[in-house]
mmCIF file of C-alpha atoms in Angstrom:
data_model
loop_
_atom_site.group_PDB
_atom_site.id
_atom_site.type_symbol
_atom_site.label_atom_id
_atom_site.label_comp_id
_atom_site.label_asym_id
_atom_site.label_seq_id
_atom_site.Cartn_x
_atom_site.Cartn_y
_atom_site.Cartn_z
ATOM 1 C CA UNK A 1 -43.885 29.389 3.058
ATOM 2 C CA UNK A 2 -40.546 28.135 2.782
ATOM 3 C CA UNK A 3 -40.710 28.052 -0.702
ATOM 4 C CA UNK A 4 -41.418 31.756 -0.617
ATOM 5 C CA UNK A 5 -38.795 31.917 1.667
ATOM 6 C CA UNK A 6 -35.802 29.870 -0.664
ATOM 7 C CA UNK A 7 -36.909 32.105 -3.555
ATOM 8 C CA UNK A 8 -36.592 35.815 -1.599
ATOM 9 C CA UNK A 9 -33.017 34.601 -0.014
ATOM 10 C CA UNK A 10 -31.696 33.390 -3.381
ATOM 11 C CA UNK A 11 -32.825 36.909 -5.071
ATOM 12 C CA UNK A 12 -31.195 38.903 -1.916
ATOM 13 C CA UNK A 13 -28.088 36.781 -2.292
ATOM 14 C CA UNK A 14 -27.615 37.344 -6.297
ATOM 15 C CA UNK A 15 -28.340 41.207 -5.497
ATOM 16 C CA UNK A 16 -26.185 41.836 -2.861
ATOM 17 C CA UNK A 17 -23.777 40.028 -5.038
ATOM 18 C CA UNK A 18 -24.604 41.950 -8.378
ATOM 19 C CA UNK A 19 -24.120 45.205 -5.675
ATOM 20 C CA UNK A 20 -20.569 44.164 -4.510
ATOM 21 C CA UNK A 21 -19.480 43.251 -8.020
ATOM 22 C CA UNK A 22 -20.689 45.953 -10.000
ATOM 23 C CA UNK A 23 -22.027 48.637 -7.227
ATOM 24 C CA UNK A 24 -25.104 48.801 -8.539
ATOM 25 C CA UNK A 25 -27.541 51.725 -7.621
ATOM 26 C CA UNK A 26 -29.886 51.904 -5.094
ATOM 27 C CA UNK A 27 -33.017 51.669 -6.875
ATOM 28 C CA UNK A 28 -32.247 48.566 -8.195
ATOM 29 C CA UNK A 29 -31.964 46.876 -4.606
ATOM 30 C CA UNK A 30 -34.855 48.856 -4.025
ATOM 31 C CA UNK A 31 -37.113 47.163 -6.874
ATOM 32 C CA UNK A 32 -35.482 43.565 -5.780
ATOM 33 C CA UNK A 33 -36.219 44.363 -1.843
ATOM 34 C CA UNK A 34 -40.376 45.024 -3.468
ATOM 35 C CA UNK A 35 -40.469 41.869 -5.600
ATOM 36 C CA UNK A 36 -39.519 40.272 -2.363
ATOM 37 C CA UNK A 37 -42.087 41.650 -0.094
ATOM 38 C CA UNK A 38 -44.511 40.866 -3.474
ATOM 39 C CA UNK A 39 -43.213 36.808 -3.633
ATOM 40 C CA UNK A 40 -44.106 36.352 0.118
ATOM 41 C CA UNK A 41 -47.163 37.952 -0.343
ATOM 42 C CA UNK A 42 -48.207 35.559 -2.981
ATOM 43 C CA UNK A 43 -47.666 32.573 -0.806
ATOM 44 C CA UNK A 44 -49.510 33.971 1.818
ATOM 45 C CA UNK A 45 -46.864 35.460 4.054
ATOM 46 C CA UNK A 46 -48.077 38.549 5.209
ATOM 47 C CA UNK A 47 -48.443 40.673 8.431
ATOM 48 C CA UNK A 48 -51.738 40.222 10.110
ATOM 49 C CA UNK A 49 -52.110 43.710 11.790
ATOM 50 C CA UNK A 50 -55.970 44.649 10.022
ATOM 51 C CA UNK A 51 -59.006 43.302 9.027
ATOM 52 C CA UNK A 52 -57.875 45.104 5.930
ATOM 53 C CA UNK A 53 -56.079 43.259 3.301
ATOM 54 C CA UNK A 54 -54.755 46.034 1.845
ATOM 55 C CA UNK A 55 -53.264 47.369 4.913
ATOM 56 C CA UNK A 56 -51.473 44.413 5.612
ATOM 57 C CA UNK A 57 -49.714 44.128 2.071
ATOM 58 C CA UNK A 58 -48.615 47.788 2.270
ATOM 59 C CA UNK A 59 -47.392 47.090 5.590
ATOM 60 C CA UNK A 60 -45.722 43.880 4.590
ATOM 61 C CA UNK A 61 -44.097 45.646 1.552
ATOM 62 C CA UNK A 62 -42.546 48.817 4.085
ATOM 63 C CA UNK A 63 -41.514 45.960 6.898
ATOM 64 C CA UNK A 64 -39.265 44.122 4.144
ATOM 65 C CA UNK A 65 -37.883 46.936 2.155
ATOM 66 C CA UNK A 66 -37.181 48.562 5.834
ATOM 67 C CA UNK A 67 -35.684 45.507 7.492
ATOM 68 C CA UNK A 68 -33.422 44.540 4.877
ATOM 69 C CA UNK A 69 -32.160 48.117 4.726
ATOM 70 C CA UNK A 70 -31.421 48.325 8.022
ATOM 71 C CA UNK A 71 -29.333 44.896 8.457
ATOM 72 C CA UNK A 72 -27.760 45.856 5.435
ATOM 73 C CA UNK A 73 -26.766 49.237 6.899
ATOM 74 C CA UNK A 74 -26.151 47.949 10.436
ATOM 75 C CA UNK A 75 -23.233 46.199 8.382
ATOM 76 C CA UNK A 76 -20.718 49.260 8.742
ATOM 77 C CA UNK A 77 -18.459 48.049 11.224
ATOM 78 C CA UNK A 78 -17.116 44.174 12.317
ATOM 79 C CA UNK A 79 -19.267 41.669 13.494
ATOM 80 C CA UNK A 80 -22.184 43.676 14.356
ATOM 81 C CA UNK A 81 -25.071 42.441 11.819
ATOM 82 C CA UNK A 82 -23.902 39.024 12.342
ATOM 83 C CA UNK A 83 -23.908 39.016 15.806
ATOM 84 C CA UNK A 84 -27.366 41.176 16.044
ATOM 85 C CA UNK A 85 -28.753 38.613 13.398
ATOM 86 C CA UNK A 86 -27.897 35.903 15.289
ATOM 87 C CA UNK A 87 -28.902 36.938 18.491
ATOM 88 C CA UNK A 88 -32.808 36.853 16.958
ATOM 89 C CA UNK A 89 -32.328 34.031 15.203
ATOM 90 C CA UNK A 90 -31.668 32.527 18.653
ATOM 91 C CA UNK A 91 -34.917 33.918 20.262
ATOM 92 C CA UNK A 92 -37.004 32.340 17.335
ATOM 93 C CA UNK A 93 -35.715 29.274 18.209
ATOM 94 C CA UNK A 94 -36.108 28.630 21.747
ATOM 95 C CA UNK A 95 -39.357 29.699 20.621
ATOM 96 C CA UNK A 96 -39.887 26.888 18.508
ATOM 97 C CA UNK A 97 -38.523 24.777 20.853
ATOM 98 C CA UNK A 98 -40.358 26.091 23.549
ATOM 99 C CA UNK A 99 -44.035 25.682 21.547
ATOM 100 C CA UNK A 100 -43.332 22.273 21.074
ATOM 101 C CA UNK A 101 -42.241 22.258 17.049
ATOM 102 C CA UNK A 102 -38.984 21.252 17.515
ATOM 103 C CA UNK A 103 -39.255 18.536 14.477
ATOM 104 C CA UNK A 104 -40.470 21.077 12.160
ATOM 105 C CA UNK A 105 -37.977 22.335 9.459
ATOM 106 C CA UNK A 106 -37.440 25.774 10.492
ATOM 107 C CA UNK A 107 -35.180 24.739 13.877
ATOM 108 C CA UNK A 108 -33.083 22.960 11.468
ATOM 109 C CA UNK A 109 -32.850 25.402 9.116
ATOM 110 C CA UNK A 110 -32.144 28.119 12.302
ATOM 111 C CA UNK A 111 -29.352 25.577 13.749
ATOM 112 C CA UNK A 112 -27.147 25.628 9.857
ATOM 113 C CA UNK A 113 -27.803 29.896 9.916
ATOM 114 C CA UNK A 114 -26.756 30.099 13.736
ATOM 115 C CA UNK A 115 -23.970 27.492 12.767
ATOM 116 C CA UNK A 116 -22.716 29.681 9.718
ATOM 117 C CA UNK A 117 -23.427 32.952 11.641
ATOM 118 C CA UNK A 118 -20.808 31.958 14.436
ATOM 119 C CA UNK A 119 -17.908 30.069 11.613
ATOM 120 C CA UNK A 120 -18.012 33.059 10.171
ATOM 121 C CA UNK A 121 -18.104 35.533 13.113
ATOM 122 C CA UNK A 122 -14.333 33.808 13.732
ATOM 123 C CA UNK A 123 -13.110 35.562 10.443
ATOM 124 C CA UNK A 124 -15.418 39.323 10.747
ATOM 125 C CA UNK A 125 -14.450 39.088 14.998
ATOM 126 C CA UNK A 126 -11.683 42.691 14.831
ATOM 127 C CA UNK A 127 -9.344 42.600 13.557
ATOM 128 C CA UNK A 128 -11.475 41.304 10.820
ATOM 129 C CA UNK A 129 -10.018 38.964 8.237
ATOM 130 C CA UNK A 130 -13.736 38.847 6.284
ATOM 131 C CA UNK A 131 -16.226 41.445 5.073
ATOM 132 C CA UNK A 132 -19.567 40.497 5.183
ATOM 133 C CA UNK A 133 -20.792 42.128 1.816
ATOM 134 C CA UNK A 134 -24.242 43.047 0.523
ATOM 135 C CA UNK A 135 -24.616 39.528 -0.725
ATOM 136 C CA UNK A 136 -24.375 38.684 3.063
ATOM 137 C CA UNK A 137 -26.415 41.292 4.489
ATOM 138 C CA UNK A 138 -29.016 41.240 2.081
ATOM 139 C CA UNK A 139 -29.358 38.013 2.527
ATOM 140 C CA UNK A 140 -29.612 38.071 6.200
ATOM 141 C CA UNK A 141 -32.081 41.305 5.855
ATOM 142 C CA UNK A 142 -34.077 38.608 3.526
ATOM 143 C CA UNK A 143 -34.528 35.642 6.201
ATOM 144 C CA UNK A 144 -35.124 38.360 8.955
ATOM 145 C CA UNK A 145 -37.646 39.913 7.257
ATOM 146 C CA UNK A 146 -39.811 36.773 6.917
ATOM 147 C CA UNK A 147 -38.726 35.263 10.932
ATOM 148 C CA UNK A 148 -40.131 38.926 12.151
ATOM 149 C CA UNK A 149 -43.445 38.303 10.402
ATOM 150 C CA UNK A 150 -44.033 34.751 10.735
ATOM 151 C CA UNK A 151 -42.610 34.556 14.131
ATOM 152 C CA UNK A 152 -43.059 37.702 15.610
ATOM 153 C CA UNK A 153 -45.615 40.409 13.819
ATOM 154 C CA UNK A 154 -47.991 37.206 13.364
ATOM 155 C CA UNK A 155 -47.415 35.452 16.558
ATOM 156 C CA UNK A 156 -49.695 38.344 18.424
ATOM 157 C CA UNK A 157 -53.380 37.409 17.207
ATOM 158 C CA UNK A 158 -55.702 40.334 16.548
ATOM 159 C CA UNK A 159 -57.684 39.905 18.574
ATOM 160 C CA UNK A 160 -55.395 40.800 21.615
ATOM 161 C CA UNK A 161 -55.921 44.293 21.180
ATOM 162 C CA UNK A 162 -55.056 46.819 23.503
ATOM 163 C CA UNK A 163 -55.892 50.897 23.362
ATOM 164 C CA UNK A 164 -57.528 50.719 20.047
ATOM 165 C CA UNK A 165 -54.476 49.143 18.438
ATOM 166 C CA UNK A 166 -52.703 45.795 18.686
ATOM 167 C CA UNK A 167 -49.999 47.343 20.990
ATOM 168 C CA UNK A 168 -48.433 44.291 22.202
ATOM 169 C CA UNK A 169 -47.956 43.088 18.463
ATOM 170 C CA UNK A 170 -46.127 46.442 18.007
ATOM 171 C CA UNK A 171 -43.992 46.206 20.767
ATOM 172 C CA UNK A 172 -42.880 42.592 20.712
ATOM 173 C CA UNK A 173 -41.821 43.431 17.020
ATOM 174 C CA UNK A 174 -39.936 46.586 18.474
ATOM 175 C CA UNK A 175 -37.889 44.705 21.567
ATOM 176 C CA UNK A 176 -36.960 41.844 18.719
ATOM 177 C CA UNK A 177 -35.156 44.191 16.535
ATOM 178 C CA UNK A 178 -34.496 47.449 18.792
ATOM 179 C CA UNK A 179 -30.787 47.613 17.772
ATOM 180 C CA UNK A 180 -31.825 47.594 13.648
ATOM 181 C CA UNK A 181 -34.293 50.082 14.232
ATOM 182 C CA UNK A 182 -32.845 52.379 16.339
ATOM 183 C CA UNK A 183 -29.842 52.409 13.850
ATOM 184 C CA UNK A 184 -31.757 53.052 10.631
ATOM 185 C CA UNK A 185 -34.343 56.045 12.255
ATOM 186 C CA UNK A 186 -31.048 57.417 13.835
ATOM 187 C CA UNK A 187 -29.229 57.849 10.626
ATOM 188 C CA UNK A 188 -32.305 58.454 8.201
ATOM 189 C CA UNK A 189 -33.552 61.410 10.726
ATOM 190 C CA UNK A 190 -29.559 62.843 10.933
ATOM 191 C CA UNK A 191 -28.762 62.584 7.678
ATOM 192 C CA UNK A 192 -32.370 63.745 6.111
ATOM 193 C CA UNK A 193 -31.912 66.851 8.608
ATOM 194 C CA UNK A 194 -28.317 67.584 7.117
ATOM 195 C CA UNK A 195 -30.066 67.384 3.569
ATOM 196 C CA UNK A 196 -28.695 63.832 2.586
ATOM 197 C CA UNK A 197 -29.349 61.102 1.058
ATOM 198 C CA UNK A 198 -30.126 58.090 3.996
ATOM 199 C CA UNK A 199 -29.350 55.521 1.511
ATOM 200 C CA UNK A 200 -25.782 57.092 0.731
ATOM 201 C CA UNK A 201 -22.618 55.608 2.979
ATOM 202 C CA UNK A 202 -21.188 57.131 6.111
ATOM 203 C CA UNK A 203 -19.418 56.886 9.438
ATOM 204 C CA UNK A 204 -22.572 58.479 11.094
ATOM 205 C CA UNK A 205 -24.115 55.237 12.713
ATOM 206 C CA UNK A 206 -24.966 54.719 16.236
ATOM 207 C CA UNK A 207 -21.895 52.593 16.307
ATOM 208 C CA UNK A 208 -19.406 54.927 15.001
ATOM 209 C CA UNK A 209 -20.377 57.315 17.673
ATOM 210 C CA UNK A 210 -19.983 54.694 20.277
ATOM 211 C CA UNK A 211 -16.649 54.251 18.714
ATOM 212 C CA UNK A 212 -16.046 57.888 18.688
ATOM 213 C CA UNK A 213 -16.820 57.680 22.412
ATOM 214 C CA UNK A 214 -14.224 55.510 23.293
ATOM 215 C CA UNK A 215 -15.368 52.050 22.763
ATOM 216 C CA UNK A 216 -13.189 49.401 20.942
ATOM 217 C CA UNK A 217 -14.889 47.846 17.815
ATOM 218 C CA UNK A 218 -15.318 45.267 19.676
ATOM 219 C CA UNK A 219 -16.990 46.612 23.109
ATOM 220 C CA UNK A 220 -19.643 48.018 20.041
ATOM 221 C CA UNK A 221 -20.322 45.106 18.500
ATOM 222 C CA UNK A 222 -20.161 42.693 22.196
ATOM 223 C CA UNK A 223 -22.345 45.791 23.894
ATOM 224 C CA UNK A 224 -25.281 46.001 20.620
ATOM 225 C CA UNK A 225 -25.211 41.884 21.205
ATOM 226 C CA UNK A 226 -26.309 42.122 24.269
ATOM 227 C CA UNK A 227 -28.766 44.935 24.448
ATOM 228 C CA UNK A 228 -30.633 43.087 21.207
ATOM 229 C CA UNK A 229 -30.016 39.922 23.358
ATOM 230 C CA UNK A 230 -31.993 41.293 25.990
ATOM 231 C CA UNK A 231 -34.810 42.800 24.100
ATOM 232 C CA UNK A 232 -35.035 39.249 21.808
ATOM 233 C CA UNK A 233 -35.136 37.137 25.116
ATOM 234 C CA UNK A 234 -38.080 39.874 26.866
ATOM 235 C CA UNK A 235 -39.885 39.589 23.250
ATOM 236 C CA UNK A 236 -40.058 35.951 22.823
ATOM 237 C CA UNK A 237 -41.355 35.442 26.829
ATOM 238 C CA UNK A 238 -44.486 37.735 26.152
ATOM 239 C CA UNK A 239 -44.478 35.702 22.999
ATOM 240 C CA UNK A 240 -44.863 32.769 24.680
ATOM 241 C CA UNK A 241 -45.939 33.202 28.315
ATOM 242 C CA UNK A 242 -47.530 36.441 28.647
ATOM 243 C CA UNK A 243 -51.051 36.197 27.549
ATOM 244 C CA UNK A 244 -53.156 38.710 28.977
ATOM 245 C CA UNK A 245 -52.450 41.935 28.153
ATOM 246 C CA UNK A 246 -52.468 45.433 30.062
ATOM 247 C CA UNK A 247 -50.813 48.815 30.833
ATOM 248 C CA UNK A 248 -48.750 46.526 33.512
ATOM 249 C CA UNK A 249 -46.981 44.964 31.072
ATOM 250 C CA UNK A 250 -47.196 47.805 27.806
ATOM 251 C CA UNK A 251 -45.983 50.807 29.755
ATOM 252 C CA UNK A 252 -42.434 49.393 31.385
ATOM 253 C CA UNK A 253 -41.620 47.326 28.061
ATOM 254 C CA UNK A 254 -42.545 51.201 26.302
ATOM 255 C CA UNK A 255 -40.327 52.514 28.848
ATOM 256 C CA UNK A 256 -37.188 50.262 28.028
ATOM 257 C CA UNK A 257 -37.876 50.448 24.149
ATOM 258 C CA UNK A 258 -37.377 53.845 24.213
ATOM 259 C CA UNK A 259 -34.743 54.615 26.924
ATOM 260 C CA UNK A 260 -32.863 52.156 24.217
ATOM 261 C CA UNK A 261 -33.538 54.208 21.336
ATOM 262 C CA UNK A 262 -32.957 57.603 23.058
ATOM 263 C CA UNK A 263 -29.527 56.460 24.552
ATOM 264 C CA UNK A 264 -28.683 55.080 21.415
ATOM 265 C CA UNK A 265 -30.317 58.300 19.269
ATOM 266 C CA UNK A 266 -28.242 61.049 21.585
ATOM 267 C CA UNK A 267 -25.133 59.336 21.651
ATOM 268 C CA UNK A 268 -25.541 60.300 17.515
ATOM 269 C CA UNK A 269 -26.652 63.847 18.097
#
């Protein structure tokens, strides 16, 4: 796994690199962000949602092409992909922690990112003095992609299945990266109904129109930190201590998921 997982980081670094050198086009992240999902595939990193092989890959192959987009288009205005990023890089590992792994490499590895997350938050804090990148973002997107499957997508079993589908699986995954998602479906669904491109640049993200509703840059990025803070912390308890599972728990958790993404959505509209 972490083999898989040095090889997919150092191809989203050299990308996002290539990108901010040369501006390459979108199809060629897009072929990069595939070979990705393909290498953790190979070693066995997958998302266990079906019986199905199949299923799973396809699945595994939208999740990382999808997550690294969105981190990489969450990074539009100071601070807030690093600060989202770190905030479930956090949850994943007081979850370690918490399971009893804490001399296993990934807490380590988690405690340099978190460390290099916050040294560099001191230079992208407004008035920014550092840009991120898409050699940063991408690289990010990379190492989130394979947290939310090992330690979120995969930390459901299948057999805890609820209403014909594995709902709490769904819905821890959703509450981990709320902020991302709600982002990325905001602009795709905005832009796509304006007859443009989702892939092409803009000030038409969730946080410009917080901005554009008086915020300061940095009430966005503290106010996105704490709502993903929130959502990572209820995520990593059902993770962890919740294991039956019913409407009780699926129907409030539903209920906060998507008063999230609706606030979030109409503030765009």
């Amino acid at each position: 796994h972490y083999i898989a997982l040095f090889l997919i980081i150092t191809l989203s670094f050299l990308m996002g690199m290539a990108d901010d050198l040369i501006n390459t086009p979108p199809f060629f992240k897009f072929i990069v962000q595939v070979l990705n999902a393909v290498i953790l595939i190979s070693f066995g990193v997958f998302i266990e949602i079906s019986p199905v092989p199949a299923l799973n890959y396809g699945i595994t192959i939208l999740w990382v092409v999808g997550i690294m987009n969105s981190i990489n288009m969450l990074d539009n205005m100071d601070s807030i992909t690093n600060l989202v990023s770190f905030s479930i890089f956090a949850g994943v590992f007081a979850s370690i922690i918490l399971e009893g792994n804490g001399v296993a490499f990934m807490p380590f590895l988690l405690v340099f990112i978190m460390g290099g997350s916050l040294s560099f938050l001191y230079f992208n804090w407004n008035p920014s003095k550092m840009y991120m990148g898409d050699n940063g973002s991408q690289f990010l997107g990379a190492i989130l992609a394979f947290i939310g499957i090992v330690y979120f997508w995969n930390a459901i079993p299948l057999k805890d299945v609820s209403f014909g589908y594995n709902s709490k699986q769904a819905l821890v995954v959703l509450l981990a990266f709320i902020v991302p998602i709600t982002d990325t479906t905001t602009v795709t669904i905005n832009r796509l109904s304006k007859g443009k491109s989702p892939f092409m640049g803009g000030k038409d993200h969730t946080t410009h129109h917080l901005s554009y509703a008086g915020l300061s840059d940095r009430w966005v990025a503290g106010l996105l930190f704490i709502i993903n803070s929130i959502t990572v912390a209820i995520a990593c308890y059902l993770i962890n201590f919740v294991e039956g599972w019913d409407a009780v728990w699926f129907w409030p958790l539903f209920a906060l998921a998507l008063i999230i993404f609706a606030s979030l959505y109409f503030s765009a509209r």
